[in-house]
Amino acid sequence: MSVFSIGMNVNADRIEQQNVVSVALNVNGEKMERQIEPRLLLSDFLRDDLGLTGTHVGCEHGVCGACTILVNGESVRSCLMLAVQADGCEIKTVESLSSKDGSLNTIQQAFANNHALQCGFCTPGFLMSIESYMKNNSKQPSDEEIKECISGNLCRCTGYSNIISAIKEAYSSKNSQ
Amino acid sequence: MKPPKFSYHRPGNYAEALDLLDQYGEDAKIMSGGQSLIPILNMRLSTPKHIIDLSRIDDLKGIRQEGNMIVIGGMTRHVEVENSDLIKKKCPLLFEAIRWVGHTQIRNRGTVGGSIAHADPSAELPCVLTALRGEIVIVSKEEEITVSPEEFFLSFLLTSLEPDQLIKEVRFPIIHESCGYAFEEVARRHGDFALVEAAAVIDVDETGRISEALIALGGANAVPFIPEEVERFLIGKKPDETILKEAAVMQLDDLDPEGDIHGSGEYRRHLSGILLEKALCRAADRAMEGVEI
């Protein structure tokens, strides 16, 4: 009981000291409204407030790309955006990629087939960058274009070549569908 | 890593933003795309009491032609510049340079006004704006003024922007269709900040001699640098390789690049000469296309 009441006090104190703002947004197809502190990063909002821990937080200053998500269909780094800035936006995270029954989408399946991940920490960011790229570019990209597409994401395991193979496969299987 | 506490303001129009700046001035920081400001807040290098987010002010967005200028609203995102046919046609130097700005994810959020106001010495937009002798239109509640890049960029991350002012638009002069242009850069990895970068525009007359030369170097000094002696030297010369090579290294002593883990000051100075030579050669080649001698 005592622990509970301390928790409540801390929370009340936080809200009293800090202006709280209201955000209404659509995350992975679900409309929601939340009260948040304006300084809350979008990455932390997704992970801590919504429990969408698929979005990974690596460097927290816009270098590693692990927290890449889609905002209104465009790839952005969620650690370089305040949650309040997403007010009125449509957000897609890595959780939106697979079907409800758990089956993988084309890019995810290509990653699995090509061993394009080892530890997997960077993978959600790669998947979202590629998701956005494939939506905007229907033509099979060159190696150079693929490298440009994933240049905003760091991977310390694979050496990238299997990721490049996965993207090529994702394009061929998409085009043969 | 979490930003410090601040009050958040999101003005819906221009007048409201200027009122807020007038009211909070010194204690406020403008948020445009946030791609430099949020890391600064995350690392608590700055702790503003008020954040004024300009992202919902439509008057500050857009690209248009006005006479011999391409006018870009301060809150126009890099991705819109990258996808603009008007920029591709009328401001090809900017079109070539914009792809060097960060990564897709950064260009989807980062803004033209934000990049100019942040004034990183190795950022691409300040270098291009300086080379083209562009203009920055600044507004406050009291007045609207137009300043040159030389007046605006004071030092490393420091500009003449006062606490109650914001960048309304940035104006890039349109170069003549016969001009050649080139932007050259070396970064450690694609999308990283440049070690050094060079922007050049060259025009030639009907005899194949250089009639105009506009140059800027970024990353080598605290603000973008115009090698004026090089520009003057080139006028009236035929742009052969020997001349351009000689021109490229003429003013290296005026550069004072700082060294860091990515490269020493000496290396950056050397690189400035190499990149300027490449930029001059490519710009001259483009200018010579269509000239019959």
XYZ file of C-alpha atoms in Angstrom:
470
model
C 0.000 0.000 0.000
C 2.782 2.399 0.947
C 4.648 1.737 -2.270
C 1.480 2.393 -4.202
C 0.855 5.733 -2.525
C 4.435 6.910 -3.137
C 3.967 6.045 -6.776
C 0.796 8.089 -6.910
C 2.469 11.083 -5.293
C 5.355 11.036 -7.717
C 2.935 10.921 -10.595
C 0.774 13.751 -9.244
C 3.892 15.825 -8.663
C 5.052 15.247 -12.208
C 1.763 16.363 -13.662
C 1.572 19.410 -11.437
C 5.062 20.643 -12.299
C 4.894 19.992 -15.980
C 2.347 21.086 -18.496
C 0.706 18.039 -19.951
C -0.495 18.009 -23.512
C -3.058 15.914 -25.284
C -2.241 13.981 -28.461
C -4.587 12.151 -30.773
C -3.006 9.864 -33.316
C -3.404 6.656 -35.247
C -0.892 3.918 -34.469
C -0.914 0.804 -36.657
C -4.517 1.463 -37.629
C -5.767 2.119 -34.109
C -6.966 5.596 -33.115
C -5.933 6.757 -29.682
C -5.695 9.772 -27.434
C -3.185 10.215 -24.617
C -2.030 12.818 -22.113
C 1.744 13.203 -22.228
C 4.610 15.454 -21.231
C 5.754 17.530 -24.219
C 9.356 16.399 -23.762
C 8.450 12.738 -24.283
C 10.223 11.316 -27.343
C 8.061 9.488 -29.853
C 10.286 6.387 -29.498
C 9.676 6.301 -25.723
C 5.973 6.970 -26.198
C 5.675 3.952 -28.500
C 7.690 1.669 -26.245
C 6.760 2.779 -22.728
C 3.266 4.218 -23.064
C 1.921 1.936 -25.792
C 4.072 -1.141 -25.117
C 5.142 -1.368 -28.765
C 8.668 -2.528 -27.955
C 9.400 -3.639 -31.515
C 10.749 -0.138 -32.154
C 14.277 -0.344 -30.799
C 16.169 2.513 -29.202
C 19.901 2.464 -29.890
C 21.817 5.725 -29.914
C 18.916 8.093 -29.100
C 20.456 10.896 -31.127
C 19.693 10.048 -34.708
C 22.729 8.049 -35.806
C 21.875 4.334 -35.697
C 18.422 4.223 -37.330
C 17.150 1.370 -35.097
C 14.081 3.419 -34.084
C 12.967 4.123 -37.684
C 9.178 4.127 -38.083
C 6.743 5.523 -40.651
C 4.984 8.833 -40.007
C 2.290 9.501 -42.615
C 4.004 6.891 -44.780
C 7.474 8.444 -44.611
C 10.431 6.923 -42.778
C 11.585 8.979 -39.800
C 13.668 8.416 -36.710
C 11.321 8.249 -33.749
C 14.088 9.339 -31.341
C 14.336 12.627 -33.279
C 10.680 13.457 -32.911
C 8.636 14.445 -29.882
C 5.486 12.424 -29.336
C 3.505 15.662 -29.276
C 4.697 16.381 -32.830
C 2.938 13.206 -33.966
C -0.422 14.693 -32.973
C -2.826 14.044 -35.832
C -0.382 11.734 -37.639
C -0.620 8.180 -38.832
C 2.162 6.030 -37.355
C 3.297 2.597 -38.491
C 5.748 0.557 -36.454
C 7.381 -2.806 -37.156
C 4.419 -4.469 -35.386
C 2.265 -3.485 -38.380
C 4.234 -5.567 -40.881
C 3.204 -9.166 -40.164
C -0.368 -10.449 -40.515
C -2.600 -11.049 -37.498
C -1.881 -14.785 -37.715
C 1.835 -14.059 -37.345
C 2.830 -14.766 -40.941
C 5.668 -12.552 -42.138
C 5.391 -9.978 -44.897
C 7.548 -10.100 -48.032
C 10.498 -8.172 -46.562
C 10.453 -10.012 -43.250
C 10.338 -13.382 -45.053
C 13.244 -12.310 -47.292
C 15.256 -11.340 -44.204
C 14.605 -14.783 -42.692
C 15.455 -16.602 -45.940
C 18.723 -14.702 -46.420
C 19.964 -14.730 -42.841
C 19.868 -10.931 -42.976
C 19.964 -10.584 -39.195
C 22.044 -11.997 -36.416
C 21.381 -10.274 -33.085
C 18.346 -8.558 -34.594
C 18.628 -5.301 -32.687
C 18.827 -3.140 -35.818
C 16.286 -5.195 -37.797
C 13.065 -3.255 -37.011
C 14.713 -0.059 -38.251
C 15.923 -1.729 -41.453
C 12.506 -3.255 -42.103
C 10.739 0.096 -41.761
C 13.275 1.938 -43.971
C 12.889 -0.755 -46.638
C 9.071 -0.821 -46.259
C 8.989 2.900 -47.045
C 11.478 2.547 -49.919
C 9.536 -0.298 -51.546
C 6.277 1.658 -51.339
C 7.889 4.593 -53.188
C 10.007 2.620 -55.689
C 8.329 -0.202 -57.538
C 11.288 -0.847 -59.883
C 14.026 -3.297 -58.834
C 16.794 -1.064 -57.408
C 20.479 -1.276 -58.305
C 23.048 -2.257 -55.651
C 23.947 1.417 -55.372
C 20.321 2.408 -54.782
C 19.911 -0.329 -52.179
C 22.988 0.939 -50.331
C 21.571 4.460 -50.423
C 18.232 3.147 -49.100
C 19.818 1.488 -46.059
C 22.543 4.098 -45.470
C 20.595 5.520 -42.518
C 20.670 2.217 -40.633
C 23.644 0.709 -38.838
C 24.137 -3.041 -38.445
C 27.155 -4.338 -36.523
C 26.601 -8.063 -37.195
C 25.871 -8.898 -40.798
C 28.273 -6.811 -42.838
C 25.181 -5.760 -44.818
C 25.616 -8.154 -47.756
C 22.835 -10.499 -46.589
C 20.566 -7.510 -46.044
C 21.208 -6.414 -49.626
C 20.410 -9.962 -50.841
C 17.181 -9.909 -48.816
C 16.072 -6.648 -50.423
C 16.752 -8.069 -53.889
C 14.744 -11.168 -53.058
C 11.895 -9.087 -51.622
C 11.702 -7.208 -54.917
C 11.757 -10.351 -57.076
C 9.105 -12.109 -54.991
C 6.953 -8.969 -54.992
C 7.240 -8.644 -58.776
C 6.489 -12.346 -59.378
C 3.317 -12.153 -57.272
C 18.747 10.287 -22.670
C 15.732 12.540 -22.233
C 15.149 16.198 -23.118
C 14.884 18.663 -20.226
C 11.474 19.981 -19.227
C 10.006 22.722 -21.382
C 6.664 24.251 -22.268
C 5.523 23.400 -25.747
C 3.855 25.883 -28.089
C 2.514 25.083 -31.517
C 1.349 28.288 -33.182
C -1.162 27.751 -35.974
C -0.138 30.826 -37.900
C 2.598 33.250 -38.508
C 1.380 36.136 -36.301
C 0.955 33.801 -33.338
C 4.540 32.544 -33.743
C 5.933 36.085 -33.796
C 3.881 36.956 -30.680
C 5.303 33.938 -28.854
C 8.854 34.855 -29.879
C 8.243 38.412 -28.747
C 6.940 37.155 -25.400
C 9.505 34.420 -24.627
C 12.477 35.469 -26.810
C 15.614 34.615 -24.815
C 13.981 31.644 -23.050
C 12.581 30.108 -26.207
C 13.970 27.937 -28.963
C 12.339 27.446 -32.340
C 11.717 23.854 -33.398
C 11.574 23.344 -37.145
C 12.377 19.763 -38.216
C 14.120 19.007 -34.929
C 16.836 16.896 -36.558
C 19.600 18.908 -34.867
C 17.635 20.383 -31.957
C 16.304 17.094 -30.565
C 19.785 15.503 -30.261
C 20.900 18.729 -28.563
C 17.954 18.459 -26.148
C 18.515 14.713 -25.667
C 22.115 15.364 -24.654
C 21.020 18.417 -22.648
C 23.481 20.706 -24.383
C 20.689 23.279 -24.341
C 17.792 23.665 -21.885
C 15.272 26.129 -23.320
C 12.208 26.859 -21.150
C 9.932 27.128 -24.167
C 9.865 25.254 -27.463
C 7.998 26.937 -30.305
C 7.143 24.346 -32.936
C 6.607 25.931 -36.365
C 5.544 22.706 -38.087
C 1.870 23.666 -38.455
C 2.434 27.051 -40.118
C 1.602 26.495 -43.771
C 2.656 30.042 -44.756
C 6.258 29.054 -44.053
C 6.179 26.102 -46.467
C 6.599 25.871 -50.208
C 8.891 26.472 -53.177
C 8.204 29.154 -55.768
C 9.899 31.274 -58.392
C 9.949 35.032 -57.932
C 11.749 36.875 -60.734
C 15.311 35.550 -60.846
C 15.050 33.859 -57.448
C 13.878 30.489 -56.205
C 12.174 31.203 -52.898
C 11.958 28.383 -50.366
C 9.826 28.803 -47.229
C 11.741 28.269 -44.001
C 9.657 25.258 -42.973
C 9.986 23.476 -46.333
C 11.437 20.015 -45.768
C 14.546 18.718 -47.545
C 12.519 15.940 -49.167
C 10.337 18.541 -50.878
C 13.427 20.234 -52.335
C 14.707 16.829 -53.459
C 11.419 16.047 -55.245
C 10.875 19.503 -56.764
C 10.962 19.832 -60.566
C 11.356 23.597 -60.169
C 14.541 23.119 -58.100
C 15.844 20.514 -60.546
C 15.357 22.902 -63.461
C 16.168 26.288 -61.959
C 18.522 25.520 -59.097
C 20.488 22.449 -60.198
C 23.374 23.113 -57.792
C 20.976 22.862 -54.848
C 19.360 19.804 -56.424
C 22.761 18.118 -56.632
C 23.705 19.072 -53.058
C 20.442 18.162 -51.313
C 21.002 14.424 -51.647
C 24.141 14.827 -49.534
C 22.061 16.056 -46.593
C 21.841 13.261 -44.013
C 19.758 10.216 -44.891
C 16.217 9.817 -46.229
C 14.904 9.700 -42.650
C 16.598 13.026 -41.870
C 15.496 14.679 -45.127
C 11.897 13.599 -44.429
C 11.883 15.814 -41.309
C 14.695 18.362 -41.646
C 13.877 21.803 -43.044
C 15.684 24.365 -45.190
C 15.238 27.160 -42.631
C 16.356 24.863 -39.830
C 19.570 23.917 -41.609
C 20.373 27.569 -42.331
C 19.569 28.665 -38.746
C 21.606 25.831 -37.214
C 24.642 27.044 -39.214
C 26.753 23.939 -39.003
C 29.926 24.893 -40.939
C 29.937 21.622 -42.863
C 26.210 21.599 -43.707
C 25.380 21.610 -47.412
C 22.676 24.301 -47.616
C 24.717 27.157 -46.090
C 27.547 26.347 -48.533
C 25.266 26.344 -51.590
C 23.469 29.513 -50.456
C 26.822 31.246 -49.958
C 28.187 30.164 -53.348
C 25.073 31.446 -55.140
C 25.074 34.735 -53.146
C 21.548 34.000 -51.905
C 19.460 35.837 -49.341
C 17.850 35.021 -46.022
C 14.556 36.745 -45.182
C 14.134 37.216 -41.441
C 11.014 38.411 -39.624
C 10.194 39.613 -36.150
C 7.108 41.362 -34.793
C 8.688 44.715 -35.679
C 10.220 44.204 -39.082
C 11.137 42.044 -42.032
C 14.746 42.200 -43.220
C 16.800 40.515 -45.908
C 20.411 39.600 -45.170
C 23.252 38.011 -47.124
C 24.869 34.737 -46.000
C 27.995 36.723 -45.111
C 25.968 38.916 -42.751
C 24.030 35.957 -41.385
C 26.670 33.302 -40.634
C 28.882 34.661 -37.854
C 30.766 31.624 -36.591
C 30.464 27.918 -35.773
C 26.706 27.381 -35.035
C 26.298 31.124 -34.524
C 24.178 33.430 -36.683
C 22.905 36.984 -36.562
C 19.378 35.695 -35.793
C 18.002 37.517 -32.719
C 15.824 35.717 -30.130
C 12.643 37.358 -31.440
C 13.356 36.572 -35.107
C 12.636 33.618 -37.332
C 13.609 32.675 -40.884
C 10.657 33.309 -43.169
C 12.284 32.171 -46.384
C 15.563 31.505 -48.110
C 16.177 32.866 -51.601
C 18.468 31.122 -54.090
C 19.394 33.116 -57.230
C 18.674 31.280 -60.486
C 21.827 30.712 -62.492
C 21.754 31.181 -66.259
C 20.990 28.013 -68.217
C 24.408 28.139 -69.879
C 26.224 27.903 -66.521
C 28.006 24.773 -65.395
C 27.743 23.761 -61.754
C 29.056 21.088 -59.391
C 28.893 20.114 -55.737
C 31.631 17.876 -54.304
C 31.841 16.451 -50.814
C 33.767 13.899 -48.793
C 32.193 12.379 -45.683
C 33.349 9.358 -43.693
C 30.137 7.523 -44.428
C 27.317 8.475 -46.774
C 24.984 10.826 -44.907
C 27.529 11.855 -42.293
C 28.499 15.484 -41.921
C 31.010 16.487 -44.589
C 34.713 16.682 -43.782
C 34.872 19.344 -46.480
C 32.645 20.320 -49.392
C 32.963 22.561 -52.451
C 30.282 24.252 -54.558
C 31.098 25.882 -57.895
C 29.271 27.622 -60.729
C 31.086 28.574 -63.928
C 29.875 30.350 -67.044
C 31.852 30.791 -70.264
C 31.439 33.315 -73.081
C 31.250 32.519 -76.798
C 35.053 32.384 -77.045
C 35.200 29.731 -74.339
C 36.622 32.038 -71.661
C 35.240 32.101 -68.131
C 32.825 34.999 -67.698
C 31.509 34.156 -64.249
C 32.751 32.051 -61.318
C 30.892 31.522 -58.039
C 32.550 29.348 -55.413
C 32.137 28.391 -51.758
C 33.875 25.917 -49.477
C 32.135 24.384 -46.463
C 33.611 22.664 -43.425
C 36.998 24.314 -43.824
C 36.317 27.464 -41.796
C 33.812 28.374 -39.073
C 31.469 29.726 -41.762
C 31.178 28.962 -45.505
C 34.141 30.546 -47.278
C 34.144 32.367 -50.622
C 37.611 32.272 -52.237
C 37.279 35.650 -53.938
C 40.824 35.693 -55.317
C 40.143 32.400 -57.071
C 36.902 33.764 -58.525
C 38.687 36.877 -59.856
C 41.639 34.859 -61.176
C 39.355 32.638 -63.253
C 37.570 35.461 -65.094
C 38.780 35.710 -68.704
C 40.759 32.446 -68.528
C 40.144 29.377 -70.646
C 39.060 26.603 -68.264
C 41.767 24.049 -69.049
C 42.962 21.572 -66.466
C 46.192 23.449 -65.622
C 44.385 26.704 -64.887
C 41.687 25.022 -62.770
C 44.324 23.044 -60.848
C 46.267 26.225 -60.149
C 43.096 28.073 -59.109
C 41.941 25.340 -56.733
C 44.948 25.653 -54.417
C 45.431 29.442 -54.592
C 43.683 30.263 -51.334
C 44.303 27.178 -49.192
C 46.280 29.349 -46.749
C 43.074 31.241 -45.971
C 41.486 28.074 -44.653
C 41.779 27.166 -41.004
C 40.004 23.824 -40.592
C 39.889 22.181 -37.170
C 41.016 18.598 -36.811
C 39.049 15.868 -35.066
C 38.854 12.074 -34.901
C 37.672 11.975 -38.541
C 40.571 13.924 -40.039
C 43.290 16.399 -39.128
C 43.108 20.082 -39.977
C 45.953 19.601 -42.458
C 44.091 16.779 -44.191
C 40.938 18.897 -44.467
C 42.939 21.746 -46.009
C 44.473 19.349 -48.552
C 41.026 17.891 -49.262
C 39.619 21.385 -49.864
C 42.040 21.849 -52.771
C 41.199 18.439 -54.245
C 37.433 18.922 -53.979
C 37.549 22.455 -55.345
C 39.558 21.229 -58.339
C 37.005 18.472 -58.967
C 34.100 20.911 -58.607
C 35.726 23.473 -60.941
C 36.521 20.832 -63.574
C 33.024 19.368 -63.535
C 31.384 22.812 -63.568
C 33.637 23.925 -66.451
C 32.872 20.757 -68.429
C 29.168 21.404 -68.050
C 29.601 25.064 -69.049
C 31.599 24.124 -72.157
C 28.848 21.803 -73.385
C 27.143 23.577 -76.241
C 29.927 26.123 -76.727
C 31.438 25.812 -80.209
C 34.953 27.075 -80.525
